[in-house]
Short mmCIF file of C-alpha atoms in Angstrom, two decimals:
data_model
loop_
_atom_site.label_atom_id
_atom_site.label_comp_id
_atom_site.label_asym_id
_atom_site.label_seq_id
_atom_site.Cartn_x
_atom_site.Cartn_y
_atom_site.Cartn_z
CA MET A 1 51.14 90.07 -44.06
CA ALA A 2 49.99 87.34 -46.43
CA LEU A 3 50.74 83.76 -45.51
CA GLY A 4 53.52 82.66 -47.82
CA LEU A 5 57.06 81.37 -48.18
CA GLU A 6 58.94 81.46 -44.84
CA SER A 7 55.79 82.27 -42.81
CA PRO A 8 55.28 80.24 -39.62
CA ALA A 9 52.65 77.58 -40.30
CA PRO A 10 49.21 78.42 -38.88
CA PRO A 11 47.78 76.13 -36.20
CA ILE A 12 45.72 73.02 -36.98
CA LYS A 13 42.11 73.51 -35.91
CA VAL A 14 39.86 70.75 -37.19
CA GLU A 15 36.65 69.48 -35.60
CA ASN A 16 37.35 65.79 -36.15
CA TRP A 17 40.05 63.51 -37.51
CA LEU A 18 38.11 61.04 -39.65
CA ARG A 19 41.19 59.04 -40.58
CA GLY A 20 44.46 58.63 -38.71
CA GLN A 21 45.51 59.73 -35.24
CA PRO A 22 44.76 63.31 -34.12
CA LEU A 23 47.50 65.87 -34.74
CA THR A 24 47.53 69.05 -32.68
CA SER A 25 50.85 70.56 -33.77
CA PHE A 26 53.62 70.14 -36.32
CA GLN A 27 56.58 68.15 -35.03
CA PRO A 28 60.08 69.54 -35.67
CA GLY A 29 62.10 67.52 -38.16
CA LYS A 30 59.10 66.40 -40.20
CA VAL A 31 57.75 67.78 -43.48
CA TYR A 32 53.96 68.05 -43.73
CA ILE A 33 51.79 68.31 -46.83
CA VAL A 34 48.53 69.99 -45.84
CA GLU A 35 46.01 69.45 -48.64
CA PHE A 36 42.68 71.30 -48.81
CA TRP A 37 40.08 69.41 -50.83
CA ALA A 38 36.41 68.37 -51.10
CA THR A 39 34.57 65.31 -52.38
CA TRP A 40 32.55 67.36 -54.93
CA CYS A 41 35.71 68.72 -56.59
CA ALA A 42 36.88 66.43 -59.43
CA PRO A 43 40.52 67.67 -59.49
CA CYS A 44 40.60 67.26 -55.71
CA VAL A 45 39.54 63.64 -55.92
CA ALA A 46 42.36 62.93 -58.36
CA ALA A 47 44.83 64.75 -56.11
CA VAL A 48 43.69 62.83 -53.01
CA SER A 49 44.45 59.57 -54.80
CA ASP A 50 47.89 60.82 -55.87
CA LEU A 51 48.72 61.79 -52.30
CA VAL A 52 48.37 58.14 -51.28
CA GLN A 53 51.27 57.34 -53.60
CA LEU A 54 53.23 60.40 -52.47
CA GLN A 55 52.83 59.43 -48.79
CA GLU A 56 54.08 55.92 -49.52
CA LYS A 57 57.03 57.18 -51.55
CA TYR A 58 58.29 59.74 -49.04
CA ARG A 59 57.26 58.24 -45.70
CA ASP A 60 60.84 57.23 -44.86
CA SER A 61 61.97 60.79 -45.58
CA GLY A 62 59.83 62.14 -42.75
CA VAL A 63 56.92 63.33 -44.89
CA GLU A 64 53.38 63.24 -43.49
CA VAL A 65 50.25 64.08 -45.50
CA LEU A 66 47.21 65.74 -43.93
CA GLY A 67 44.01 65.94 -45.91
CA ILE A 68 41.79 68.82 -44.80
CA ALA A 69 38.13 68.62 -45.84
CA ALA A 70 36.97 72.14 -45.04
CA SER A 71 34.62 72.79 -47.97
CA GLU A 72 32.07 69.97 -47.84
CA ARG A 73 28.60 70.96 -48.99
CA ALA A 74 25.74 70.07 -46.66
CA GLN A 75 23.07 71.73 -44.52
CA THR A 76 24.70 70.73 -41.24
CA ALA A 77 28.12 69.73 -39.96
CA GLU A 78 26.82 66.29 -39.02
CA GLU A 79 25.46 65.69 -42.52
CA ALA A 80 28.73 66.83 -44.10
CA ARG A 81 30.79 64.65 -41.79
CA SER A 82 28.63 61.59 -42.44
CA LYS A 83 28.78 62.05 -46.22
CA LEU A 84 32.53 62.51 -46.12
CA ASP A 85 33.06 59.45 -43.90
CA ALA A 86 30.93 57.29 -46.22
CA TRP A 87 32.79 58.60 -49.27
CA LEU A 88 36.18 57.81 -47.75
CA THR A 89 35.02 54.30 -46.80
CA GLU A 90 33.82 53.59 -50.33
CA LYS A 91 36.45 55.35 -52.43
CA LEU A 92 39.62 55.19 -50.33
CA PRO A 93 39.39 52.18 -48.00
CA ASN A 94 43.19 51.88 -47.81
CA LEU A 95 43.96 55.55 -47.15
CA ASN A 96 47.41 55.90 -45.60
CA TYR A 97 47.29 59.46 -44.21
CA ARG A 98 45.25 61.59 -41.84
CA VAL A 99 42.05 63.34 -42.92
CA GLY A 100 40.66 66.17 -40.83
CA PHE A 101 37.13 67.57 -41.12
CA ASP A 102 36.24 71.20 -40.44
CA TYR A 103 32.86 72.80 -40.99
CA THR A 104 33.53 76.01 -39.00
CA ARG A 105 35.64 77.66 -41.75
CA GLU A 106 38.37 78.21 -39.16
CA MET A 107 40.94 76.27 -41.20
CA ASN A 108 39.94 78.11 -44.35
CA LYS A 109 40.46 81.46 -42.63
CA LEU A 110 43.80 80.48 -41.11
CA TRP A 111 45.25 78.85 -44.22
CA MET A 112 43.34 79.52 -47.45
CA GLU A 113 42.13 83.07 -46.96
CA SER A 114 45.29 84.34 -45.26
CA SER A 115 47.38 83.04 -48.18
CA PHE A 116 45.05 84.46 -50.87
CA SER A 117 44.33 80.92 -52.05
CA VAL A 118 41.02 80.87 -53.89
CA GLY A 119 40.38 77.41 -55.33
CA ILE A 120 40.84 73.82 -54.27
CA PRO A 121 42.76 71.59 -54.34
CA THR A 122 45.51 73.64 -52.72
CA SER A 123 48.64 72.18 -51.13
CA PHE A 124 50.68 73.73 -48.33
CA VAL A 125 54.06 72.24 -47.45
CA VAL A 126 55.33 72.86 -43.92
CA ASP A 127 59.09 72.45 -43.67
CA ARG A 128 61.06 70.71 -40.90
CA ASP A 129 61.31 73.97 -38.91
CA GLY A 130 57.57 74.65 -38.98
CA HIS A 131 57.67 77.30 -41.70
CA ILE A 132 55.81 77.37 -45.01
CA ALA A 133 57.93 76.05 -47.89
CA PHE A 134 55.31 75.91 -50.65
CA ILE A 135 51.72 76.90 -51.44
CA GLY A 136 50.14 75.90 -54.74
CA SER A 137 48.69 73.16 -56.89
CA PRO A 138 49.26 69.54 -55.82
CA THR A 139 50.34 68.83 -59.41
CA GLN A 140 53.57 70.69 -58.60
CA LEU A 141 54.46 68.56 -55.58
CA GLU A 142 56.25 65.81 -57.52
CA ASP A 143 58.74 68.42 -58.75
CA VAL A 144 58.95 70.68 -55.68
CA LEU A 145 58.92 68.19 -52.80
CA PRO A 146 62.34 66.60 -53.52
CA LYS A 147 63.86 70.10 -53.56
CA ILE A 148 62.20 70.93 -50.25
CA LEU A 149 63.61 67.76 -48.73
CA THR A 150 67.16 68.68 -49.80
CA GLY A 151 66.74 72.24 -48.50
CA SER A 152 67.33 73.83 -51.89
CA TRP A 153 63.79 75.07 -52.64
CA ARG A 154 63.10 77.76 -50.03
CA ILE A 155 66.35 79.61 -50.72
CA SER A 156 65.93 79.53 -54.51
CA ASP A 157 65.00 82.56 -56.61
CA GLU A 158 62.45 80.32 -58.37
CA ALA A 159 60.55 79.70 -55.13
CA LYS A 160 60.58 83.37 -54.12
CA ALA A 161 59.42 84.54 -57.56
CA ALA A 162 56.66 81.91 -57.72
CA ASP A 163 55.35 82.82 -54.29
CA ALA A 164 55.42 86.56 -55.02
CA GLU A 165 53.45 85.96 -58.23
CA ARG A 166 50.98 83.71 -56.40
CA ILE A 167 50.30 86.36 -53.75
CA ALA A 168 49.96 89.13 -56.33
CA ASN A 169 47.44 87.07 -58.30
CA GLY A 170 45.57 86.22 -55.12
CA GLU A 171 45.37 89.85 -54.04
CA ARG A 172 43.77 90.68 -57.39
CA THR A 173 41.39 87.75 -57.69
CA MET A 174 40.32 86.98 -54.10
CA PRO A 175 38.13 90.09 -53.69
CA ILE A 176 36.51 89.25 -57.03
CA PHE A 177 35.69 85.69 -55.99
CA ALA A 178 34.41 86.96 -52.64
CA LYS A 179 31.67 88.79 -54.56
CA LEU A 180 31.27 86.26 -57.38
CA THR A 181 30.81 83.06 -55.35
CA PRO A 182 27.66 84.14 -53.43
CA ALA A 183 26.14 85.58 -56.61
CA VAL A 184 26.63 82.29 -58.48
CA LYS A 185 25.30 80.25 -55.54
CA ALA A 186 22.18 82.44 -55.48
CA GLN A 187 21.93 82.23 -59.30
CA ASP A 188 21.91 86.03 -59.38
CA TRP A 189 23.30 86.11 -62.90
CA ALA A 190 23.05 89.89 -63.27
CA LYS A 191 25.20 90.39 -60.17
CA ALA A 192 27.63 87.67 -61.27
CA LEU A 193 27.91 89.29 -64.70
CA SER A 194 28.69 92.67 -63.13
CA VAL A 195 31.50 91.11 -61.06
CA VAL A 196 32.92 89.16 -64.01
CA GLU A 197 32.90 92.22 -66.29
CA GLU A 198 34.81 94.09 -63.61
CA ALA A 199 37.31 91.22 -63.45
CA VAL A 200 37.74 91.04 -67.25
CA ALA A 201 38.43 94.78 -67.39
CA VAL A 202 41.26 94.37 -64.88
CA LEU A 203 42.48 90.91 -65.97
CA PRO A 204 41.76 90.58 -69.71
CA ASP A 205 44.13 87.61 -70.06
CA ASP A 206 42.62 85.57 -67.25
CA LEU A 207 41.04 82.57 -68.98
CA THR A 208 38.71 81.71 -66.09
CA PHE A 209 36.99 85.10 -66.14
CA ARG A 210 36.87 85.26 -69.93
CA VAL A 211 35.12 81.89 -70.13
CA LEU A 212 32.77 82.80 -67.27
CA HIS A 213 31.86 85.98 -69.14
CA ALA A 214 30.83 84.04 -72.24
CA ASP A 215 29.07 81.33 -70.22
CA LEU A 216 26.99 83.77 -68.19
CA LEU A 217 25.80 85.67 -71.24
CA LEU A 218 25.24 82.75 -73.60
CA HIS A 219 24.10 79.94 -71.32
CA LYS A 220 22.82 81.47 -68.09
CA MET A 221 21.22 84.72 -69.32
CA ARG A 222 20.83 83.76 -72.98
CA ASP A 223 21.64 87.32 -74.02
CA LEU A 224 22.84 86.74 -77.58
CA GLN A 225 23.17 90.43 -78.41
CA ALA A 226 25.80 90.88 -75.70
CA GLY A 227 27.07 87.30 -75.61
CA LEU A 228 27.97 86.69 -79.25
CA PRO A 229 30.54 89.53 -79.47
CA VAL A 230 32.11 88.24 -76.25
CA MET A 231 32.24 84.71 -77.69
CA ARG A 232 33.70 85.92 -80.99
CA GLN A 233 36.47 87.76 -79.14
CA LEU A 234 37.19 84.70 -76.99
CA VAL A 235 37.58 82.58 -80.13
CA ARG A 236 39.86 85.15 -81.80
CA ASP A 237 42.06 85.50 -78.73
CA ALA A 238 42.23 81.71 -78.24
CA ILE A 239 43.43 81.23 -81.81
CA ASN A 240 45.86 84.17 -81.70
CA LYS A 241 47.39 82.90 -78.46
CA LYS A 242 47.80 79.40 -79.99
CA SER A 243 46.91 78.13 -76.54
CA ALA A 244 45.56 74.61 -76.06
CA ALA A 245 43.77 75.66 -72.88
CA TRP A 246 42.09 78.69 -74.47
CA THR A 247 40.95 76.86 -77.61
CA ALA A 248 39.63 73.92 -75.57
CA GLN A 249 37.64 76.20 -73.25
CA ALA A 250 36.23 78.20 -76.16
CA MET A 251 35.23 75.00 -77.96
CA GLN A 252 33.45 73.73 -74.87
CA GLN A 253 31.34 76.89 -74.73
CA LEU A 254 30.03 76.04 -78.19
CA PHE A 255 29.95 72.22 -78.26
CA ASP A 256 29.82 70.90 -74.71
CA PRO A 257 27.02 68.27 -74.85
CA ALA A 258 26.05 69.24 -71.30
CA ASN A 259 24.90 72.65 -72.56
CA ASP A 260 21.68 73.33 -74.44
CA ASN A 261 23.01 75.12 -77.51
CA ALA A 262 19.80 75.15 -79.55
CA HIS A 263 19.26 78.88 -78.97
CA LEU A 264 22.62 79.84 -80.50
CA PRO A 265 22.73 80.94 -84.16
CA GLN A 266 23.81 77.63 -85.63
CA ALA A 267 25.60 78.86 -88.76
CA GLU A 268 27.91 81.07 -86.72
CA ARG A 269 28.29 78.43 -84.00
CA PHE A 270 29.48 75.90 -86.56
CA ALA A 271 31.74 78.42 -88.28
CA MET A 272 33.50 79.15 -84.97
CA GLY A 273 33.59 75.44 -84.15
CA ASN A 274 35.15 74.65 -87.50
CA GLU A 275 37.91 77.21 -86.99
CA LEU A 276 38.61 76.15 -83.41
CA SER A 277 38.65 72.44 -84.23
CA GLU A 278 41.22 73.00 -86.97
CA HIS A 279 43.53 74.74 -84.51
CA ILE A 280 43.00 72.15 -81.77
CA LEU A 281 43.76 69.25 -84.12
CA ALA A 282 46.75 71.07 -85.61
CA VAL A 283 48.33 71.72 -82.21
CA ASN A 284 47.53 68.24 -80.88
CA PRO A 285 47.01 65.96 -83.92
CA PRO A 286 45.39 62.51 -83.56
CA GLN A 287 48.55 60.68 -84.63
CA ARG A 288 50.57 62.21 -81.79
CA GLY A 289 49.79 59.94 -78.89
CA GLU A 290 51.99 61.51 -76.21
CA ALA A 291 49.75 64.51 -75.51
CA PRO A 292 46.51 63.93 -73.54
CA LYS A 293 43.40 64.67 -75.57
CA PHE A 294 40.53 64.32 -73.12
CA VAL A 295 40.42 68.06 -72.37
CA SER A 296 39.73 69.26 -75.92
CA TYR A 297 38.81 66.32 -78.16
CA PRO A 298 35.29 65.51 -76.80
CA ALA A 299 34.01 68.97 -77.80
CA VAL A 300 35.64 68.64 -81.22
CA ALA A 301 34.04 65.21 -81.63
CA GLN A 302 30.67 66.72 -80.71
CA TYR A 303 31.19 69.34 -83.42
CA TYR A 304 31.75 66.61 -86.02
CA TYR A 305 28.86 64.52 -84.70
CA GLU A 306 26.42 67.41 -84.94
CA SER A 307 27.74 68.34 -88.39
CA GLY A 308 26.81 64.89 -89.65
CA ASN A 309 30.29 63.38 -89.77
CA LYS A 310 29.66 60.58 -87.26
CA ASP A 311 32.64 58.52 -88.44
CA ARG A 312 35.03 61.35 -87.64
CA ALA A 313 33.37 61.93 -84.27
CA ILE A 314 33.70 58.25 -83.37
CA GLU A 315 37.32 58.21 -84.51
CA LEU A 316 38.21 61.17 -82.28
CA ILE A 317 36.58 59.62 -79.21
CA GLU A 318 38.46 56.36 -79.88
CA VAL A 319 41.73 58.30 -80.25
CA THR A 320 40.98 60.08 -76.96
CA LEU A 321 40.42 56.77 -75.20
CA LYS A 322 43.73 55.39 -76.47
CA SER A 323 45.53 58.56 -75.36
CA LEU A 324 44.53 57.84 -71.75
CA ASP A 325 46.98 54.93 -71.84
CA GLY A 326 49.76 57.09 -73.31
CA PRO A 327 52.94 58.26 -71.59
CA ALA A 328 51.40 61.44 -70.14
CA PRO A 329 50.56 60.71 -66.47
CA ILE A 330 46.85 60.91 -65.61
CA PRO A 331 45.66 60.26 -62.03
CA ASP A 332 43.83 56.93 -61.81
CA ASN A 333 40.60 58.36 -60.39
CA LEU A 334 40.41 61.02 -63.08
CA LYS A 335 41.31 58.48 -65.76
CA GLN A 336 38.48 56.16 -64.75
CA HIS A 337 35.96 59.00 -64.65
CA VAL A 338 37.00 60.30 -68.08
CA MET A 339 37.07 56.80 -69.56
CA SER A 340 33.54 56.11 -68.36
CA GLU A 341 32.22 59.31 -69.95
CA LEU A 342 34.04 58.65 -73.21
CA VAL A 343 32.72 55.09 -73.55
CA GLN A 344 29.20 56.40 -72.93
CA THR A 345 29.72 59.06 -75.62
CA LEU A 346 31.00 56.39 -77.99
CA ALA A 347 27.87 54.30 -77.42
CA ASN A 348 25.66 57.35 -78.00
CA TYR A 349 27.44 58.19 -81.26
CA LYS A 350 27.32 54.61 -82.53
CA GLY A 351 23.77 54.00 -81.40
CA GLN A 352 24.79 50.62 -80.01
CA LYS A 353 26.78 49.04 -77.21
CA ALA A 354 30.39 50.22 -77.07
CA CYS A 355 33.31 48.86 -75.06
CA TYR A 356 36.85 49.85 -74.24
CA GLY A 357 38.69 47.10 -72.40
CA SER A 358 36.34 45.79 -69.72
CA LEU A 359 34.30 49.01 -69.63
CA CYS A 360 31.07 48.97 -71.68
CA ALA A 361 28.08 51.27 -72.16
CA THR A 362 24.80 51.25 -74.07
CA PRO A 363 23.23 54.31 -75.73
CA GLN A 364 21.42 56.57 -73.32
CA PRO A 365 17.69 56.91 -73.99
CA GLY A 366 16.75 60.34 -75.24
CA VAL A 367 20.12 61.05 -76.86
CA SER A 368 19.49 61.86 -80.48
CA GLN A 369 21.53 59.95 -83.01
CA SER A 370 20.46 62.09 -85.96
CA THR A 371 22.29 64.98 -87.53
CA LYS A 372 21.21 68.20 -85.86
CA VAL A 373 22.67 70.87 -88.15
CA GLN A 374 24.92 70.82 -91.17
CA ALA A 375 28.23 72.53 -90.50
CA PRO A 376 30.15 74.58 -93.03
CA GLU A 377 32.03 72.54 -95.61
CA GLU A 378 34.87 70.61 -94.02
CA ARG A 379 38.40 71.30 -95.19
CA ARG A 380 40.09 68.17 -93.81
#
């Protein structure tokens, strides 16, 4: 049986408690948030910071947060523990909840693998009677936790349906990731491609696998004959779905500055970029400040920059910076990271020092400020 809603919580088996007093078992009457995370995982870092606020908010309601670092990357347990301890000291000196370290994979087997949970961060909520009340993304906790505390969540049809869907998705994707992860770590791109193509055949509407398919062919293997049709289909499906996530991911495959895109056929690359950027800006226009723009706008700005329209590129980066202070909540750690990258991009585009508030950057050496390729004629 998969670990899920109403299951008894697995035991806690960590090697060391790096922060807070040791906890060997869940105490009746308390609600525990058990959060699996790692320092190398950007969404995890944002979630860890949010949990500080959540712990403070719900402490008097009997809520206790446990951070479980069971995926640290290092050659030895001692090295991983030392790196994690130093990171916590620097980044979270006022941490108000326990953090457990495990390098044996025991916690992953008991919690993550048994619940078909693939990625981190993942949150488990253990209810007052020691049974699982929720498994999922920490972004859902703000909505779900109050319902758990009132006792209305576990008995709801919404909770049962969500957990059934989560397990079904996990049963489909976990065996795929079990084969994919070692292939990617070994940079065995042919093996990774075989696994991803198998996944796409079974799950054609899974954005993660669709993007991985394009990325492997275009950027890892540089197989344009196979990769371009895959990319074209990704662009068509993204536009047909009118999905912000799909269009943003497709745009990043073509105009992420971190990628070397010089080997792509530039006329077609710009044609696809032009079409995607129109849809992205139509769905989330610059004048609408309530929607966050940092996910999709940087790639659109790069498209304009490379097409020779530097003013438009600079404008979009400035709009993105302003949107970080909008009403949509963005975790502080993530906000600071994104802001730093955006100010650096702004300086690179301008070719001179750029500032936003107290944060400033100068152009990076080696970043070209000249037009690379002319895009198709703009229609805006």
